[in-house]
Amino acid sequence: MKKFNNIFKTEKTVIGMIHVAALPGTPKFGGNVKEIINKALAEAEIYKNAGIDGIAIENMHDVPYLKKEVGHEISSLLSIIGYEIKNRTGLPCGVQILAAANKAALAVAKSAGLDFIRAEGFVFGHLADEGYIDSCAGELLRYQKKIGADGISILTDIKKKHSSHAISADIDILETAKAAAFFLSDGLIITGKSTGEAADLEELSILNNHLNIPVIIGSGITLENVETYLPVCDAMIIGSYFKEKGYWANDLDADKVKLFMDKVKNYRLSHGAN
């Protein structure tokens, strides 16, 4: 918890996602790098003005995703974008690189001065759209030590969305979480089965009651259900809900972000949270 709390100074942290436009070399790349950077910075400003607690960037438009390895054209531009957002907003910032390119994300975070990464495939293995994703904890944490990135938090998905977990079906979410904690995860990200789908409340309650590690909700939070989920998490990552019509690929809706953050702040005040 200490590492997480050193980054995020507010309880019930809200992290807003920036889905960076398709990057160079990917099928949907539009050809203008400056536009990509400016759009990401504009969204970061919206988040900051609405009082968001942190920002994460992700290459979600880079479909179809590569598995575990991405080119330098991806990681170099994400480093620039991350650096600019961190410099512009002063907020805690992180990065995820799809799919499961966790070492590249750590290198980006180190180069850009970011605070955390979101890593998939940290413990156990699962079958994703891109194929089989094997566990990476040992390799990733050794790379973290090698490049001097110890101060960067590694927040890890478990039982990740858009994936089949048939191989580990006999291992429940608590045992999976214990394994991630034992392998030195800095925080557990829990999602529904797909983007925009809410996580299971009962599972979240179990993790909250049995573990001393941050529990982060990674999908499905809305203005309507946020007060239901706030008691069973330490943080939440929100992307789709903050977009127009609640669809991840649309533009950010500034009014939705502001209303949401006002509600979270009122909850903190009424429950004695900082």
Short mmCIF file of C-alpha atoms in Angstrom, two decimals:
data_model
loop_
_atom_site.label_atom_id
_atom_site.label_comp_id
_atom_site.label_asym_id
_atom_site.label_seq_id
_atom_site.Cartn_x
_atom_site.Cartn_y
_atom_site.Cartn_z
CA MET A 1 0.00 0.00 0.00
CA LYS A 2 2.86 2.38 0.79
CA LYS A 3 4.09 2.61 -2.80
CA PHE A 4 0.57 3.23 -4.10
CA ASN A 5 -0.12 5.86 -1.42
CA ASN A 6 3.12 7.66 -2.23
CA ILE A 7 1.80 8.23 -5.75
CA PHE A 8 -1.87 8.92 -5.10
CA LYS A 9 -2.57 11.38 -2.29
CA THR A 10 -6.35 11.02 -2.31
CA GLU A 11 -8.41 8.11 -1.04
CA LYS A 12 -10.80 6.44 -3.51
CA THR A 13 -8.56 7.52 -6.38
CA VAL A 14 -10.05 8.12 -9.83
CA ILE A 15 -7.76 7.54 -12.82
CA GLY A 16 -8.98 8.77 -16.21
CA MET A 17 -7.99 6.90 -19.38
CA ILE A 18 -6.69 8.56 -22.51
CA HIS A 19 -7.05 6.22 -25.47
CA VAL A 20 -4.28 7.63 -27.65
CA ALA A 21 -5.13 7.75 -31.37
CA ALA A 22 -3.69 5.02 -33.61
CA LEU A 23 0.09 5.23 -33.57
CA PRO A 24 2.61 5.03 -36.46
CA GLY A 25 2.85 1.67 -38.19
CA THR A 26 -0.59 0.47 -37.08
CA PRO A 27 -3.45 -0.11 -39.57
CA LYS A 28 -5.54 2.87 -38.42
CA PHE A 29 -2.71 5.43 -38.17
CA GLY A 30 -3.89 8.71 -39.70
CA GLY A 31 -0.48 10.03 -40.66
CA ASN A 32 -0.21 13.07 -38.36
CA VAL A 33 1.84 12.63 -35.19
CA LYS A 34 1.31 16.21 -34.04
CA GLU A 35 -2.47 15.71 -34.06
CA ILE A 36 -2.09 12.58 -31.90
CA ILE A 37 -0.04 14.47 -29.32
CA ASN A 38 -2.33 17.51 -29.29
CA LYS A 39 -5.50 15.42 -28.88
CA ALA A 40 -4.00 13.53 -25.93
CA LEU A 41 -2.92 16.81 -24.30
CA ALA A 42 -6.37 18.33 -24.80
CA GLU A 43 -7.96 15.35 -23.03
CA ALA A 44 -5.41 15.62 -20.22
CA GLU A 45 -6.43 19.27 -19.73
CA ILE A 46 -10.11 18.26 -19.53
CA TYR A 47 -9.28 15.71 -16.87
CA LYS A 48 -7.16 18.14 -14.86
CA ASN A 49 -9.82 20.86 -14.99
CA ALA A 50 -12.44 18.37 -13.77
CA GLY A 51 -10.32 17.47 -10.73
CA ILE A 52 -9.27 13.95 -11.75
CA ASP A 53 -6.73 12.25 -9.45
CA GLY A 54 -4.57 10.59 -12.09
CA ILE A 55 -4.26 9.85 -15.80
CA ALA A 56 -3.34 6.73 -17.74
CA ILE A 57 -2.53 6.54 -21.46
CA GLU A 58 -3.14 3.47 -23.59
CA ASN A 59 -2.72 2.54 -27.28
CA MET A 60 -6.23 1.07 -27.59
CA HIS A 61 -6.67 2.28 -31.19
CA ASP A 62 -3.69 0.20 -32.37
CA VAL A 63 -5.87 -2.74 -33.43
CA PRO A 64 -5.12 -5.52 -34.11
CA TYR A 65 -2.64 -5.70 -31.25
CA LEU A 66 0.76 -7.30 -31.25
CA LYS A 67 1.49 -9.75 -28.44
CA LYS A 68 4.06 -8.65 -25.83
CA GLU A 69 6.32 -6.83 -28.32
CA VAL A 70 5.74 -3.47 -30.01
CA GLY A 71 7.99 -1.40 -32.25
CA HIS A 72 10.06 1.59 -31.21
CA GLU A 73 7.68 3.78 -33.22
CA ILE A 74 5.04 2.95 -30.59
CA SER A 75 7.07 3.21 -27.39
CA SER A 76 8.95 6.35 -28.46
CA LEU A 77 5.77 8.32 -29.25
CA LEU A 78 4.04 7.12 -26.07
CA SER A 79 7.09 8.34 -24.13
CA ILE A 80 6.72 11.80 -25.66
CA ILE A 81 2.98 11.90 -24.99
CA GLY A 82 3.42 10.66 -21.42
CA TYR A 83 6.15 13.19 -20.71
CA GLU A 84 4.08 16.06 -22.10
CA ILE A 85 0.98 15.07 -20.12
CA LYS A 86 2.92 14.67 -16.90
CA ASN A 87 4.67 17.99 -17.45
CA ARG A 88 1.44 19.80 -18.39
CA THR A 89 -0.80 18.48 -15.61
CA GLY A 90 1.51 17.58 -12.72
CA LEU A 91 -0.82 14.66 -11.98
CA PRO A 92 0.16 11.05 -11.31
CA CYS A 93 0.39 9.44 -14.75
CA GLY A 94 0.76 5.90 -16.04
CA VAL A 95 0.77 3.84 -19.21
CA GLN A 96 -0.46 0.54 -20.59
CA ILE A 97 0.76 -0.85 -23.90
CA LEU A 98 -1.42 -3.44 -25.59
CA ALA A 99 -1.18 -6.26 -25.73
CA ALA A 100 0.83 -7.31 -22.66
CA ALA A 101 3.84 -5.24 -23.78
CA ASN A 102 4.67 -4.68 -20.14
CA LYS A 103 8.44 -4.24 -20.47
CA ALA A 104 7.89 -1.59 -23.13
CA ALA A 105 5.41 0.16 -20.83
CA LEU A 106 7.95 0.13 -18.01
CA ALA A 107 10.60 1.61 -20.33
CA VAL A 108 8.15 4.32 -21.43
CA ALA A 109 7.30 5.13 -17.80
CA LYS A 110 10.97 5.34 -16.87
CA SER A 111 11.86 7.56 -19.84
CA ALA A 112 8.85 9.86 -19.46
CA GLY A 113 8.97 10.18 -15.68
CA LEU A 114 5.61 8.46 -15.19
CA ASP A 115 4.40 6.92 -11.96
CA PHE A 116 2.84 3.55 -12.81
CA ILE A 117 2.12 1.00 -15.48
CA ARG A 118 -0.85 -1.30 -15.99
CA ALA A 119 0.41 -4.81 -16.69
CA GLU A 120 -1.57 -7.77 -17.99
CA GLY A 121 -0.48 -11.40 -17.71
CA PHE A 122 1.41 -10.82 -14.47
CA VAL A 123 0.60 -14.20 -12.88
CA PHE A 124 -0.79 -17.41 -14.38
CA GLY A 125 -1.61 -17.53 -18.09
CA HIS A 126 -4.72 -16.79 -20.12
CA LEU A 127 -5.99 -16.94 -23.67
CA ALA A 128 -6.65 -13.50 -25.15
CA ASP A 129 -7.66 -12.17 -28.57
CA GLU A 130 -3.96 -12.04 -29.47
CA GLY A 131 -3.28 -15.64 -28.40
CA TYR A 132 -1.84 -17.18 -25.28
CA ILE A 133 -0.43 -14.67 -22.78
CA ASP A 134 2.02 -16.23 -20.33
CA SER A 135 2.88 -14.87 -16.90
CA CYS A 136 5.62 -12.24 -16.77
CA ALA A 137 6.16 -11.26 -13.12
CA GLY A 138 9.68 -12.64 -12.76
CA GLU A 139 10.92 -11.22 -16.06
CA LEU A 140 9.19 -7.86 -15.60
CA LEU A 141 10.42 -7.19 -12.07
CA ARG A 142 13.98 -8.10 -13.02
CA TYR A 143 13.76 -5.67 -15.91
CA GLN A 144 12.40 -3.05 -13.50
CA LYS A 145 15.46 -3.50 -11.31
CA LYS A 146 17.80 -3.48 -14.31
CA ILE A 147 16.64 -0.08 -15.60
CA GLY A 148 16.34 1.52 -12.16
CA ALA A 149 12.56 1.84 -12.28
CA ASP A 150 11.90 0.70 -8.70
CA GLY A 151 9.82 3.79 -7.95
CA ILE A 152 7.30 3.00 -10.69
CA SER A 153 4.25 1.08 -9.46
CA ILE A 154 3.22 -2.03 -11.37
CA LEU A 155 -0.57 -2.35 -11.20
CA THR A 156 -1.65 -5.75 -12.44
CA ASP A 157 -4.80 -7.13 -14.03
CA ILE A 158 -5.97 -10.48 -12.70
CA LYS A 159 -8.61 -12.63 -14.41
CA LYS A 160 -8.42 -10.01 -17.17
CA LYS A 161 -11.33 -8.95 -19.38
CA HIS A 162 -11.57 -10.10 -23.02
CA SER A 163 -9.86 -13.34 -22.07
CA SER A 164 -10.51 -17.00 -21.39
CA HIS A 165 -9.30 -18.32 -18.04
CA ALA A 166 -10.31 -21.95 -18.53
CA ILE A 167 -6.80 -23.19 -17.75
CA SER A 168 -6.88 -21.57 -14.32
CA ALA A 169 -10.62 -22.02 -13.70
CA ASP A 170 -9.92 -24.08 -10.56
CA ILE A 171 -8.02 -21.12 -9.06
CA ASP A 172 -10.47 -18.58 -7.67
CA ILE A 173 -9.93 -14.84 -7.73
CA LEU A 174 -8.70 -14.68 -4.13
CA GLU A 175 -5.98 -17.27 -4.74
CA THR A 176 -5.05 -15.50 -7.98
CA ALA A 177 -4.83 -12.23 -6.07
CA LYS A 178 -2.70 -13.81 -3.35
CA ALA A 179 -0.30 -15.08 -6.02
CA ALA A 180 -0.02 -11.60 -7.55
CA ALA A 181 0.61 -10.06 -4.13
CA PHE A 182 3.22 -12.72 -3.34
CA PHE A 183 4.93 -11.89 -6.64
CA LEU A 184 5.11 -8.23 -5.53
CA SER A 185 2.25 -6.61 -7.46
CA ASP A 186 1.70 -3.01 -6.33
CA GLY A 187 -2.05 -3.15 -6.92
CA LEU A 188 -4.71 -5.49 -8.31
CA ILE A 189 -6.97 -4.43 -11.18
CA ILE A 190 -10.35 -6.17 -11.32
CA THR A 191 -12.63 -5.91 -14.36
CA GLY A 192 -15.81 -7.30 -15.81
CA LYS A 193 -15.69 -9.69 -18.77
CA SER A 194 -15.37 -6.89 -21.34
CA THR A 195 -14.76 -3.16 -21.72
CA GLY A 196 -17.47 -1.18 -19.96
CA GLU A 197 -18.77 -4.18 -17.99
CA ALA A 198 -18.83 -3.82 -14.21
CA ALA A 199 -16.70 -5.96 -11.92
CA ASP A 200 -18.31 -8.44 -9.53
CA LEU A 201 -19.17 -6.79 -6.21
CA GLU A 202 -18.85 -9.99 -4.22
CA GLU A 203 -15.37 -10.68 -5.60
CA LEU A 204 -14.28 -7.14 -4.79
CA SER A 205 -15.57 -7.47 -1.23
CA ILE A 206 -13.66 -10.72 -0.76
CA LEU A 207 -10.40 -9.18 -1.97
CA ASN A 208 -10.91 -6.06 0.14
CA ASN A 209 -11.46 -8.15 3.28
CA HIS A 210 -8.55 -10.56 2.82
CA LEU A 211 -5.68 -8.59 1.28
CA ASN A 212 -3.50 -5.65 2.25
CA ILE A 213 -2.88 -4.49 -1.31
CA PRO A 214 -4.71 -1.82 -3.32
CA VAL A 215 -7.80 -3.08 -5.15
CA ILE A 216 -8.56 -1.12 -8.31
CA ILE A 217 -11.70 -1.44 -10.43
CA GLY A 218 -10.78 -1.40 -14.11
CA SER A 219 -14.12 -1.32 -15.93
CA GLY A 220 -17.83 -0.59 -15.75
CA ILE A 221 -17.98 2.33 -13.30
CA THR A 222 -20.61 4.98 -14.04
CA LEU A 223 -22.17 7.97 -12.27
CA GLU A 224 -25.12 5.74 -11.38
CA ASN A 225 -23.18 2.91 -9.73
CA VAL A 226 -20.07 4.64 -8.38
CA GLU A 227 -21.35 4.95 -4.80
CA THR A 228 -22.03 1.20 -4.77
CA TYR A 229 -18.45 0.40 -5.74
CA LEU A 230 -16.51 3.04 -3.79
CA PRO A 231 -16.69 1.15 -0.46
CA VAL A 232 -15.04 -1.98 -1.94
CA CYS A 233 -12.09 -0.44 -3.79
CA ASP A 234 -9.09 1.81 -3.30
CA ALA A 235 -9.18 3.24 -6.81
CA MET A 236 -10.96 3.04 -10.15
CA ILE A 237 -9.80 3.40 -13.73
CA ILE A 238 -12.45 4.95 -15.98
CA GLY A 239 -12.38 5.22 -19.76
CA SER A 240 -15.55 4.36 -21.66
CA TYR A 241 -17.98 6.09 -19.31
CA PHE A 242 -16.19 9.43 -19.68
CA LYS A 243 -16.62 9.35 -23.46
CA GLU A 244 -19.57 10.65 -25.47
CA LYS A 245 -22.38 8.05 -25.44
CA GLY A 246 -20.21 5.88 -23.19
CA TYR A 247 -18.22 4.43 -26.10
CA TRP A 248 -14.45 4.20 -25.68
CA ALA A 249 -13.55 5.44 -29.18
CA ASN A 250 -15.57 8.67 -28.92
CA ASP A 251 -14.36 12.05 -27.69
CA LEU A 252 -14.07 12.81 -24.00
CA ASP A 253 -17.17 14.43 -22.48
CA ALA A 254 -15.99 17.17 -20.11
CA ASP A 255 -19.37 17.52 -18.40
CA LYS A 256 -19.53 13.80 -17.56
CA VAL A 257 -16.06 13.89 -16.03
CA LYS A 258 -16.91 16.96 -13.93
CA LEU A 259 -20.21 15.53 -12.65
CA PHE A 260 -18.52 12.24 -11.79
CA MET A 261 -15.67 13.86 -9.90
CA ASP A 262 -18.09 16.10 -7.99
CA LYS A 263 -19.96 13.00 -6.85
CA VAL A 264 -16.76 11.24 -5.77
CA LYS A 265 -15.59 14.32 -3.87
CA ASN A 266 -18.93 14.55 -2.06
CA TYR A 267 -18.60 10.87 -1.12
CA ARG A 268 -15.13 11.49 0.29
CA LEU A 269 -16.37 14.40 2.38
CA SER A 270 -19.34 12.48 3.73
CA HIS A 271 -17.20 9.44 4.62
CA GLY A 272 -14.22 11.26 6.10
CA ALA A 273 -11.86 10.36 3.25
CA ASN A 274 -9.06 12.67 2.15
#
